[in-house]
Coordinates of C-alpha atoms in Angstrom, one line a residue:
M1 CA 12.1 -1.1 2.3
S2 CA 11.1 -1.9 -1.3
A3 CA 8.6 0.5 -3.0
L4 CA 8.0 -2.4 -5.6
S5 CA 5.6 -4.2 -3.0
S6 CA 4.3 -1.2 -1.3
Q7 CA 2.9 0.2 -4.6
A8 CA 1.9 -3.0 -6.6
N9 CA 1.2 -5.6 -3.8
S10 CA -2.4 -5.1 -4.5
R11 CA -1.9 -5.7 -8.3
V12 CA 0.8 -8.4 -7.9
S13 CA -0.6 -10.4 -5.3
N14 CA -4.2 -10.1 -5.6
P15 CA -6.1 -9.9 -9.1
N16 CA -9.5 -8.9 -7.3
A17 CA -7.9 -5.8 -5.6
T18 CA -8.7 -2.4 -6.5
P19 CA -6.3 -1.7 -9.1
A20 CA -3.4 1.0 -8.0
P21 CA -2.2 3.6 -10.3
R22 CA 0.3 2.1 -12.6
L23 CA 3.0 4.6 -12.9
E24 CA 3.8 7.8 -11.6
R25 CA 4.6 10.2 -14.1
A26 CA 4.5 13.5 -12.8
K27 CA 8.3 13.3 -12.0
S28 CA 9.6 12.4 -15.1
T29 CA 12.3 14.9 -15.3
Y30 CA 14.5 13.7 -12.5
R31 CA 17.9 14.9 -13.5
W32 CA 19.5 11.0 -12.6
N33 CA 16.9 9.5 -15.0
R34 CA 18.0 11.2 -17.8
G35 CA 20.1 9.5 -20.5
N36 CA 22.8 12.4 -20.5
Y37 CA 23.0 13.2 -17.1
S38 CA 27.0 13.7 -16.5
K39 CA 29.1 12.5 -13.7
N40 CA 30.3 16.1 -12.9
R41 CA 26.5 17.5 -12.8
R42 CA 26.0 14.7 -10.6
R43 CA 28.5 15.4 -8.0
F44 CA 27.7 19.3 -8.5
D45 CA 24.0 18.4 -7.3
I46 CA 24.9 16.6 -4.3
W47 CA 27.5 18.7 -3.1
V48 CA 25.0 21.6 -3.5
F49 CA 22.6 19.6 -1.2
V50 CA 25.3 18.8 1.3
L51 CA 26.6 22.4 1.8
T52 CA 23.0 23.7 2.2
L53 CA 22.4 21.0 4.6
I54 CA 25.7 22.2 6.7
F55 CA 24.4 25.5 6.4
K56 CA 21.1 24.5 7.8
L57 CA 22.6 22.7 10.7
I58 CA 25.0 25.5 11.5
R59 CA 22.1 28.1 11.4
N60 CA 20.3 25.7 14.3
G61 CA 23.0 26.2 16.4
K62 CA 23.0 29.7 16.3
K63 CA 20.7 31.2 18.8
W64 CA 20.8 34.6 17.2
T65 CA 19.1 33.4 14.2
Y66 CA 15.7 32.5 15.8
A67 CA 13.3 35.7 15.5
G68 CA 12.3 36.8 19.3
G69 CA 15.1 34.7 20.6
F70 CA 15.7 31.0 21.1
T71 CA 13.4 28.5 22.1
E72 CA 13.0 24.4 22.1
E73 CA 9.7 25.1 20.4
K74 CA 11.2 27.3 17.7
L75 CA 14.0 24.7 17.1
A76 CA 11.7 21.8 16.8
A77 CA 9.7 23.7 14.1
R78 CA 12.7 24.8 12.1
Q79 CA 13.7 21.0 12.2
K80 CA 10.5 20.0 10.9
I81 CA 10.4 22.2 7.8
Q82 CA 14.1 20.9 7.2
A83 CA 13.0 17.3 7.3
Q84 CA 10.5 17.7 4.8
W85 CA 13.3 19.4 2.9
I86 CA 15.8 16.8 3.0
K87 CA 13.0 14.2 2.0
D88 CA 12.5 16.1 -1.1
S89 CA 15.7 16.4 -1.7
F90 CA 16.6 12.9 -1.4
L91 CA 13.7 12.0 -4.0
E92 CA 15.2 14.3 -6.3
L93 CA 18.7 13.1 -5.9
G94 CA 17.5 9.5 -6.5
P95 CA 18.1 5.7 -5.7
T96 CA 21.3 6.2 -3.7
F97 CA 20.0 8.7 -1.5
I98 CA 16.3 7.2 -1.2
K99 CA 17.7 4.0 0.0
V100 CA 20.0 6.0 2.3
G101 CA 17.0 7.9 3.7
Q102 CA 15.1 4.9 4.3
L103 CA 18.0 3.6 6.4
F104 CA 18.2 6.6 8.3
S105 CA 14.3 6.3 9.1
T106 CA 15.6 3.4 11.6
R107 CA 18.2 5.5 13.4
A108 CA 16.1 7.4 15.9
D109 CA 19.5 7.2 17.9
L110 CA 21.3 9.2 15.5
F111 CA 19.2 11.9 14.2
P112 CA 16.7 14.3 15.8
E113 CA 13.1 13.2 16.0
A114 CA 11.5 15.5 13.1
Y115 CA 14.0 14.0 10.5
V116 CA 13.2 10.3 11.5
Q117 CA 9.5 10.6 11.4
E118 CA 9.6 12.4 7.8
L119 CA 12.3 9.8 6.4
S120 CA 10.1 7.0 7.4
K121 CA 7.3 8.3 5.0
L122 CA 10.1 8.0 2.1
Q123 CA 8.2 6.6 -0.7
D124 CA 10.8 5.9 -4.2
R125 CA 8.0 6.1 -6.6
V126 CA 9.8 7.4 -9.5
P127 CA 9.1 6.7 -13.4
A128 CA 9.1 3.6 -15.1
F129 CA 12.2 2.7 -17.5
S130 CA 11.1 1.9 -21.2
Y131 CA 10.1 -1.7 -22.1
E132 CA 13.0 -1.7 -24.8
Q133 CA 15.6 -1.5 -21.7
T134 CA 13.7 -3.8 -19.9
K135 CA 13.8 -6.4 -23.0
Q136 CA 17.8 -5.7 -23.3
I137 CA 18.5 -6.3 -19.6
I138 CA 16.8 -9.6 -19.7
E139 CA 18.1 -10.9 -23.2
A140 CA 21.4 -9.9 -22.0
D141 CA 21.2 -11.4 -18.4
L142 CA 19.4 -14.6 -19.5
G143 CA 21.1 -15.2 -22.9
K144 CA 17.8 -15.9 -24.7
P145 CA 15.3 -13.6 -26.5
I146 CA 12.3 -12.6 -24.1
N147 CA 9.7 -14.5 -26.1
V148 CA 11.5 -17.6 -25.8
L149 CA 12.0 -17.3 -22.0
F150 CA 8.0 -16.5 -21.4
R151 CA 4.8 -17.4 -23.3
S152 CA 3.8 -13.8 -22.3
F153 CA 5.2 -10.6 -20.8
D154 CA 3.5 -7.8 -19.8
P155 CA 5.6 -4.8 -21.0
V156 CA 3.8 -2.3 -19.0
P157 CA 5.1 -2.7 -15.7
L158 CA 2.9 -3.4 -12.7
A159 CA 5.1 -0.7 -10.5
A160 CA 8.5 1.2 -10.7
A161 CA 10.6 2.1 -7.7
S162 CA 14.0 3.5 -7.5
L163 CA 15.8 0.0 -7.6
G164 CA 14.1 -1.5 -10.3
Q165 CA 10.2 -2.3 -11.5
V166 CA 7.9 -5.3 -11.6
H167 CA 6.7 -7.2 -14.7
K168 CA 4.0 -10.0 -15.0
A169 CA 4.6 -12.9 -17.2
Q170 CA 3.6 -16.2 -17.8
L171 CA 6.1 -19.3 -18.1
H172 CA 5.9 -21.7 -21.0
S173 CA 4.8 -24.6 -18.5
G174 CA 1.8 -22.0 -17.8
E175 CA 2.8 -20.7 -14.6
E176 CA 2.2 -17.3 -13.5
V177 CA 5.3 -15.3 -12.2
V178 CA 6.3 -11.8 -11.3
V179 CA 9.7 -10.8 -13.0
K180 CA 12.0 -8.1 -11.4
V181 CA 14.2 -5.9 -13.2
Q182 CA 16.9 -3.9 -12.4
R183 CA 16.9 -0.3 -13.4
P184 CA 19.6 0.6 -16.2
G185 CA 22.8 2.4 -14.9
L186 CA 22.3 1.6 -11.3
K187 CA 25.3 0.1 -10.2
Q188 CA 27.6 2.8 -12.0
L189 CA 25.1 5.5 -10.4
F190 CA 25.6 3.9 -6.7
T191 CA 29.6 3.8 -7.3
I192 CA 29.6 7.6 -7.8
D193 CA 27.4 8.3 -5.5
L194 CA 29.2 6.3 -2.4
A195 CA 32.5 7.5 -3.5
I196 CA 31.0 11.3 -2.6
L197 CA 29.1 10.2 0.3
K198 CA 32.3 8.9 2.1
K199 CA 33.8 12.0 1.8
I200 CA 30.9 13.4 3.3
A201 CA 31.1 10.8 6.1
W202 CA 34.8 11.7 6.6
Y203 CA 33.7 15.3 7.1
F204 CA 30.9 14.6 9.8
Q205 CA 33.2 12.0 11.6
N206 CA 35.7 14.6 12.3
H207 CA 33.6 17.6 13.1
P208 CA 33.8 18.8 16.7
R209 CA 30.4 18.8 17.4
W210 CA 28.8 16.2 15.2
G211 CA 31.1 13.8 15.3
K212 CA 30.8 13.2 18.8
N213 CA 29.7 9.9 20.0
R214 CA 29.2 9.1 16.2
D215 CA 30.6 6.5 14.1
W216 CA 29.8 8.1 11.0
L217 CA 32.6 6.2 8.9
G218 CA 31.0 2.8 10.6
I219 CA 27.4 3.8 9.3
Y220 CA 28.8 4.6 5.8
A221 CA 30.3 1.0 5.5
E222 CA 26.8 -0.4 6.7
C223 CA 25.1 1.3 4.3
C224 CA 27.4 0.3 1.5
R225 CA 26.8 -3.1 2.7
I226 CA 23.0 -2.9 2.8
L227 CA 22.9 -1.1 -0.6
W228 CA 25.0 -3.5 -2.6
Q229 CA 23.1 -6.1 -1.0
E230 CA 19.8 -4.9 -2.4
V231 CA 21.0 -4.5 -6.0
D232 CA 22.4 -8.2 -6.2
Y233 CA 19.2 -10.2 -7.1
L234 CA 21.0 -13.4 -7.0
Q235 CA 21.6 -12.8 -3.3
E236 CA 17.7 -11.6 -2.5
G237 CA 16.9 -15.1 -4.2
R238 CA 19.2 -16.9 -2.2
S239 CA 17.6 -15.0 1.1
A240 CA 14.0 -15.8 -0.1
D241 CA 15.0 -19.8 -0.3
T242 CA 16.4 -19.2 3.0
F243 CA 13.5 -18.0 4.1
R244 CA 11.0 -20.4 2.5
R245 CA 13.0 -23.2 3.9
N246 CA 12.6 -21.9 7.3
F247 CA 8.8 -22.0 7.2
R248 CA 8.5 -25.1 5.3
G249 CA 6.9 -27.0 8.3
I250 CA 4.4 -24.3 8.8
D251 CA 1.4 -24.1 6.9
W252 CA 0.3 -20.8 7.7
V253 CA 3.2 -19.0 6.2
K254 CA 3.8 -18.6 2.3
V255 CA 6.9 -17.8 0.4
P256 CA 7.1 -17.3 -3.4
K257 CA 9.2 -19.6 -5.0
V258 CA 12.2 -18.7 -6.8
Y259 CA 12.6 -19.7 -10.6
W260 CA 16.6 -20.0 -10.8
R261 CA 16.6 -20.7 -14.3
Y262 CA 15.2 -16.9 -14.9
A263 CA 17.5 -15.2 -12.5
S264 CA 20.7 -13.1 -12.6
P265 CA 22.3 -10.3 -10.6
R266 CA 19.8 -7.6 -12.6
V267 CA 16.6 -10.3 -12.9
L268 CA 14.8 -12.2 -10.4
T269 CA 11.6 -14.4 -11.3
L270 CA 9.4 -15.3 -8.3
E271 CA 6.4 -17.2 -8.1
Y272 CA 3.1 -15.1 -8.2
V273 CA 1.3 -15.8 -5.3
P274 CA -1.7 -14.3 -4.8
G275 CA -3.2 -12.8 -1.7
I276 CA -5.1 -9.8 -0.1
K277 CA -2.8 -6.8 1.1
I278 CA -2.6 -7.2 5.2
S279 CA -3.8 -3.6 5.5
H280 CA -7.3 -4.1 3.4
Y281 CA -9.3 -4.6 6.4
E282 CA -12.5 -4.5 4.2
A283 CA -11.4 -7.0 2.1
L284 CA -10.1 -9.5 4.9
E285 CA -13.4 -9.4 6.3
A286 CA -15.3 -10.0 3.0
A287 CA -12.9 -12.9 2.6
G288 CA -14.1 -14.2 5.7
L289 CA -10.6 -13.9 7.5
E290 CA -10.2 -13.2 11.2
R291 CA -8.5 -10.1 11.8
K292 CA -7.5 -10.8 15.2
Q293 CA -6.1 -14.4 14.4
L294 CA -4.0 -12.8 11.5
A295 CA -2.7 -10.1 14.1
K296 CA -1.3 -13.1 16.3
L297 CA 0.0 -14.7 13.2
S298 CA 2.2 -12.1 11.9
A299 CA 4.0 -11.6 15.7
R300 CA 4.4 -15.2 15.8
A301 CA 5.9 -15.5 12.3
Y302 CA 8.4 -12.7 13.2
L303 CA 9.2 -14.1 16.5
Q304 CA 9.9 -17.3 15.0
Q305 CA 12.3 -15.8 12.4
L306 CA 13.8 -13.6 15.1
L307 CA 14.2 -15.7 17.9
N308 CA 14.5 -19.6 16.5
D309 CA 15.9 -18.9 13.0
G310 CA 18.2 -15.8 13.4
F311 CA 17.2 -14.5 10.0
F312 CA 14.7 -12.1 9.4
H313 CA 12.8 -9.7 7.2
A314 CA 14.3 -6.6 8.3
D315 CA 11.2 -4.5 6.7
P316 CA 7.8 -6.1 7.2
H317 CA 5.6 -3.0 6.4
P318 CA 2.2 -3.8 5.1
G319 CA 3.3 -3.7 1.6
N320 CA 5.4 -6.7 2.0
L321 CA 2.6 -8.8 3.7
A322 CA -0.2 -10.3 2.6
V323 CA -3.0 -13.0 3.2
S324 CA -4.2 -15.7 1.1
P325 CA -7.7 -17.0 1.1
D326 CA -7.2 -19.6 3.7
G327 CA -5.5 -17.3 6.1
A328 CA -2.1 -17.9 5.4
L329 CA 0.7 -15.1 5.6
I330 CA 2.1 -14.2 2.6
F331 CA 5.9 -12.5 2.5
Y332 CA 7.2 -10.5 -0.3
D333 CA 10.5 -8.6 -1.3
F334 CA 13.6 -10.3 0.3
G335 CA 16.2 -7.7 -0.6
M336 CA 16.2 -6.5 2.9
M337 CA 17.1 -9.3 5.4
G338 CA 18.9 -9.1 8.8
E339 CA 20.8 -12.1 10.4
I340 CA 21.4 -12.6 13.9
K341 CA 25.0 -14.6 14.7
A342 CA 25.2 -16.9 17.4
N343 CA 27.3 -14.6 19.5
V344 CA 25.1 -11.6 19.2
K345 CA 22.4 -14.2 20.2
A346 CA 24.3 -14.8 23.5
G347 CA 24.7 -11.2 23.9
L348 CA 21.2 -10.4 23.4
M349 CA 20.1 -12.9 25.9
E350 CA 22.7 -11.1 28.6
T351 CA 20.8 -8.0 27.8
M352 CA 17.4 -9.7 28.5
L353 CA 18.8 -11.2 31.8
G354 CA 20.0 -7.6 32.9
I355 CA 16.9 -6.3 31.9
T356 CA 14.8 -9.0 34.0
E357 CA 17.1 -8.1 37.1
K358 CA 16.9 -4.5 36.7
D359 CA 21.0 -4.6 37.0
A360 CA 22.3 -1.4 34.6
D361 CA 25.7 -2.7 35.0
R362 CA 25.0 -5.8 33.4
V363 CA 23.0 -4.3 30.6
I364 CA 25.9 -1.9 30.2
N365 CA 28.3 -4.7 30.1
S366 CA 26.1 -6.5 27.1
L367 CA 26.1 -3.6 25.4
V368 CA 29.6 -3.1 25.4
T369 CA 30.2 -6.6 24.1
L370 CA 28.2 -6.4 21.3
G371 CA 29.5 -3.1 20.4
A372 CA 26.3 -1.1 20.7
L373 CA 28.1 0.9 23.4
E374 CA 31.3 3.3 23.1
A375 CA 33.5 1.6 26.3
T376 CA 35.3 5.0 26.5
G377 CA 34.3 8.3 28.2
D378 CA 32.0 8.8 31.3
L379 CA 29.1 6.2 31.4
A380 CA 27.7 7.2 34.8
P381 CA 25.1 9.4 32.8
V382 CA 24.3 6.2 30.6
R383 CA 24.2 4.2 33.7
R384 CA 21.5 6.2 35.3
S385 CA 19.6 6.7 32.3
I386 CA 19.4 3.0 31.9
Q387 CA 18.7 2.5 35.8
F388 CA 15.8 5.1 35.3
M389 CA 14.2 3.4 32.3
L390 CA 14.6 -0.2 34.1
D391 CA 12.7 1.0 37.3
N392 CA 10.2 2.5 35.1
F393 CA 9.9 -0.7 32.7
M394 CA 9.6 -3.0 35.2
D395 CA 6.9 -1.4 37.3
K396 CA 4.2 -2.6 34.5
P397 CA 3.7 -6.3 33.6
F398 CA 5.5 -7.4 30.8
E399 CA 2.7 -8.0 28.8
A400 CA 1.4 -4.3 29.1
Q401 CA 4.4 -3.2 27.3
S402 CA 4.6 -1.3 24.1
I403 CA 7.1 -1.9 21.8
T404 CA 7.0 1.5 20.3
A405 CA 7.3 3.1 23.8
I406 CA 10.5 0.8 24.7
S407 CA 12.2 1.7 21.6
D408 CA 11.4 5.2 21.9
D409 CA 12.7 5.3 25.3
L410 CA 15.7 3.6 24.1
Y411 CA 16.4 6.3 21.2
E412 CA 16.0 8.9 23.6
I413 CA 18.7 7.5 26.1
A414 CA 20.8 7.1 23.2
Y415 CA 20.4 10.3 21.6
D416 CA 23.9 12.1 22.3
Q417 CA 25.5 9.4 24.3
P418 CA 28.0 7.1 23.5
F419 CA 25.9 4.4 21.8
R420 CA 26.2 2.7 18.6
F421 CA 23.5 0.6 18.0
P422 CA 24.2 -1.9 15.3
A423 CA 21.9 -2.0 12.0
T424 CA 20.8 -5.4 13.0
F425 CA 19.5 -3.8 16.5
T426 CA 17.7 -0.9 14.7
F427 CA 16.0 -3.3 12.3
V428 CA 14.7 -5.6 14.7
M429 CA 13.2 -2.6 16.7
R430 CA 11.9 -0.8 13.6
A431 CA 10.4 -4.4 12.6
F432 CA 8.8 -4.5 16.1
S433 CA 7.3 -1.0 16.0
T434 CA 6.0 -1.7 12.5
L435 CA 4.6 -5.1 13.5
E436 CA 2.7 -3.6 16.3
G437 CA 1.2 -1.0 14.2
V438 CA 0.2 -3.8 11.8
G439 CA -1.2 -5.7 14.8
K440 CA -2.9 -2.9 16.2
G441 CA -4.7 -2.1 12.7
L442 CA -5.9 -5.5 12.6
D443 CA -6.7 -5.6 16.2
P444 CA -6.9 -2.4 18.1
E445 CA -6.7 -4.3 21.5
F446 CA -3.4 -6.1 20.0
N447 CA -0.6 -6.4 22.3
F448 CA 2.8 -7.4 20.7
M449 CA 4.5 -8.1 24.3
A450 CA 1.6 -10.4 25.3
V451 CA 2.1 -12.6 22.5
A452 CA 6.0 -12.4 22.7
Q453 CA 6.1 -13.4 26.3
P454 CA 5.8 -17.1 25.8
F455 CA 8.5 -17.2 23.2
A456 CA 10.9 -14.9 25.1
L457 CA 10.4 -17.3 28.2
Q458 CA 11.0 -20.2 26.3
V459 CA 14.0 -18.9 24.8
M460 CA 15.5 -17.6 28.0
S461 CA 14.9 -21.1 29.5
E462 CA 16.8 -22.9 26.6
N463 CA 19.7 -20.6 27.0
L464 CA 20.5 -21.3 31.0
P465 CA 22.7 -24.1 31.4
S466 CA 21.2 -27.3 32.2
G467 CA 20.0 -27.9 35.5
S468 CA 19.6 -24.1 36.1
N469 CA 17.1 -23.3 38.9
I470 CA 16.6 -20.8 41.9
I471 CA 18.8 -22.6 44.1
D472 CA 21.6 -22.7 41.4
Q473 CA 21.2 -19.3 40.6
L474 CA 21.4 -18.4 44.5
G475 CA 24.6 -20.4 45.0
R476 CA 26.2 -18.8 42.2
Q477 CA 25.3 -15.3 43.4
A478 CA 26.5 -16.4 46.9
A479 CA 29.8 -17.4 45.4
Q480 CA 29.9 -13.9 43.5
L481 CA 29.3 -12.1 46.6
S482 CA 31.7 -14.2 48.6
T483 CA 34.5 -13.7 45.8
S484 CA 33.8 -9.9 45.6
T485 CA 34.2 -9.5 49.7
F486 CA 37.3 -11.5 49.5
G487 CA 38.8 -9.0 47.0
L488 CA 37.6 -5.9 48.5
P489 CA 40.5 -4.9 50.5
R490 CA 43.2 -5.5 47.7
R491 CA 40.8 -3.2 45.6
I492 CA 40.6 -0.3 48.2
E493 CA 44.2 -0.6 48.6
D494 CA 44.7 -0.2 44.8
T495 CA 42.3 2.9 44.6
I496 CA 44.4 4.7 47.4
D497 CA 47.4 3.9 45.6
K498 CA 45.7 5.5 42.4
L499 CA 44.8 8.4 44.4
D500 CA 48.0 8.8 45.5
R501 CA 49.7 8.8 41.8
G502 CA 46.9 11.2 40.8
D503 CA 45.4 8.5 38.5
I504 CA 42.1 9.1 39.6
R505 CA 40.2 12.3 38.8
I506 CA 36.9 12.9 40.9
R507 CA 34.6 15.2 39.2
V508 CA 31.6 17.0 41.1
R509 CA 28.9 18.8 39.7
A510 CA 26.6 21.1 41.8
Q511 CA 23.8 22.8 40.2
E512 CA 24.0 25.8 42.4
S513 CA 27.8 26.2 41.9
D514 CA 27.2 25.9 38.0
R515 CA 24.3 28.5 38.0
L516 CA 26.6 31.0 39.9
L517 CA 29.4 30.8 37.7
R518 CA 27.4 30.9 34.6
K519 CA 26.0 34.1 36.2
L520 CA 29.1 35.7 37.1
G521 CA 30.8 34.6 33.6
G522 CA 27.6 36.4 32.0
M523 CA 27.9 39.6 34.5
Q524 CA 31.6 39.9 33.4
L525 CA 30.5 39.9 29.8
A526 CA 27.7 42.3 30.6
T527 CA 30.4 44.6 32.2
N528 CA 32.6 44.9 29.2
Y529 CA 29.6 45.4 26.7
T530 CA 28.6 48.0 29.3
L531 CA 32.2 49.6 29.1
I532 CA 32.3 49.3 25.3
F533 CA 28.8 50.9 25.0
C534 CA 29.6 53.8 27.0
A535 CA 33.0 54.6 25.6
L536 CA 31.5 54.9 22.2
I537 CA 28.7 57.1 23.3
L538 CA 31.5 59.3 25.1
S539 CA 33.1 59.4 21.9
A540 CA 30.3 60.2 19.8
T541 CA 29.0 63.0 22.4
L542 CA 32.6 64.6 22.1
L543 CA 32.6 64.8 18.3
F544 CA 29.0 66.0 18.1
V545 CA 29.9 69.0 20.5
N546 CA 33.2 69.9 18.5
G547 CA 30.8 69.8 15.3
S548 CA 31.8 66.7 13.5
F549 CA 28.6 65.2 12.4
I550 CA 29.5 62.5 9.9
P551 CA 32.2 61.0 12.5
T552 CA 29.5 61.3 15.3
A553 CA 27.1 59.3 13.0
V554 CA 29.7 56.5 12.5
V555 CA 30.6 56.3 16.0
G556 CA 27.0 56.2 17.1
A557 CA 26.3 53.4 14.6
I558 CA 29.2 51.5 15.8
A559 CA 27.6 51.8 19.5
L560 CA 24.6 50.0 18.8
V561 CA 26.4 46.6 18.2
P562 CA 27.4 46.4 21.7
G563 CA 24.5 48.0 22.9
W564 CA 22.3 45.5 21.2
A565 CA 24.5 42.6 22.2
L566 CA 24.2 44.0 26.1
W567 CA 20.3 43.9 25.7
R568 CA 20.5 40.1 24.4
L569 CA 22.7 39.1 27.2
L570 CA 20.6 40.7 29.9
K571 CA 17.6 39.1 28.4
K572 CA 19.3 35.4 28.5
L573 CA 20.4 36.0 31.9
D574 CA 17.0 37.1 33.2
R575 CA 15.5 34.0 31.4
Y576 CA 18.3 31.7 33.2
D577 CA 17.3 32.9 36.4
R578 CA 13.6 32.6 36.0
K579 CA 14.6 28.9 34.8
F580 CA 16.8 27.7 37.9

């Protein structure tokens, strides 16, 4: 999630790498980056964007706005153009919206695919702030002059991002470090922006169409938590320490050390750990490193974080991963971390067992327990979708599956359904997909699921009760069956009572009946249009015969409206007949 790593990794981590451009200066005129930028102008800029977006979304739902008639292909093309506009607008609006856009790029269950794909390209390369401001922040937070703190400090940053920038420095002890310094005025900007975003979330939450099956206020709260966590460099330092401790017994993973004497909420000093960016394949081969082995190690490292530690790097893109000369993986940037609590682990285990048994009800119940599925409403469509996916998912061997394909299927099922995927779940799925892409870049034959299978089996066996075997499982299932059998008469009696009281509603949908009802409704509307059109044409004819030419022209023009509506409706009915 950090652009500091993706922009400067080759400079920060690998002195021999090809130098990247130091800064992007083309956008030095961002309004939010100006010293005289007022709060009122900020509110104006944000609301102009929001109101324009609402207009575009409303326009998407109006079929008459599509030249030549509505088609799904025209909607997709329009959304693609809008996605580019949204990404550019987020860059213009600055740090808060850049980070929100990056978070939304993980939510394919909430947004159209075109939006998600475009937002995933969002890179927060923004102009650097001055060395004088950097120096002022460091000295104010650490309480000493910069020349007392460091033997040397490069005044030109290695890279600048929306939240801060990175400088290389050297301690008086001779150790080389990198110093992350937060952008001035960032917290004030967050405060203003998040107050406006709360009102926007409230609007979408209460919208009759866009608020359906969506918890926008919950998503807003999650974004707030993540954004404030990212601007707290002390929290990032603690995360780096925790991550480093989790891998202390593994020599093929390296994590930079935090220098706490030189850390504050706005300043973070980390060990300088040189390495080769994991996506620089030629440099890896030139260093004599085995790409296939690196692909497996990257997957194993993440599975270790997720399944054993419960504390994982939420954005393991190639900019945050490097390789040391001895072949060890190096992790950077710990502002975006995820944590899986014990009860969530148990819920995920229940989901995993339901998947292996192809039991849609068990999967749904576990998702409800996890809070990933809204328990209210009609879950029958969701159950059918999940069962269909399970049937197709289990047709192939486990090791032949693709994480990206599975996550795409999940998001396709969840879109416009009562799913509420937690942020942790979406971070995990995005990280899996990212690592699968990293692995395939290193080794075209790499399969993440094949590497994950031993870990998954181990975790499943460790979470089963002691002494569990196939006989125990059959015994438990027999006991459950007998309990259900003995309780069946009572359940039937309760159901009949509810039917008598009218507490049960039975809904039956027949495609042919729906088609006929739609056609009847359309024909009735066409009849009304025809009557109005004929009445107006008759009136215009009478006026013309009596020599009233101006009223004739007016009435004739009015007659064009129902005539045009009738023509569109007849075309629509014809397309509907051909479709069904």
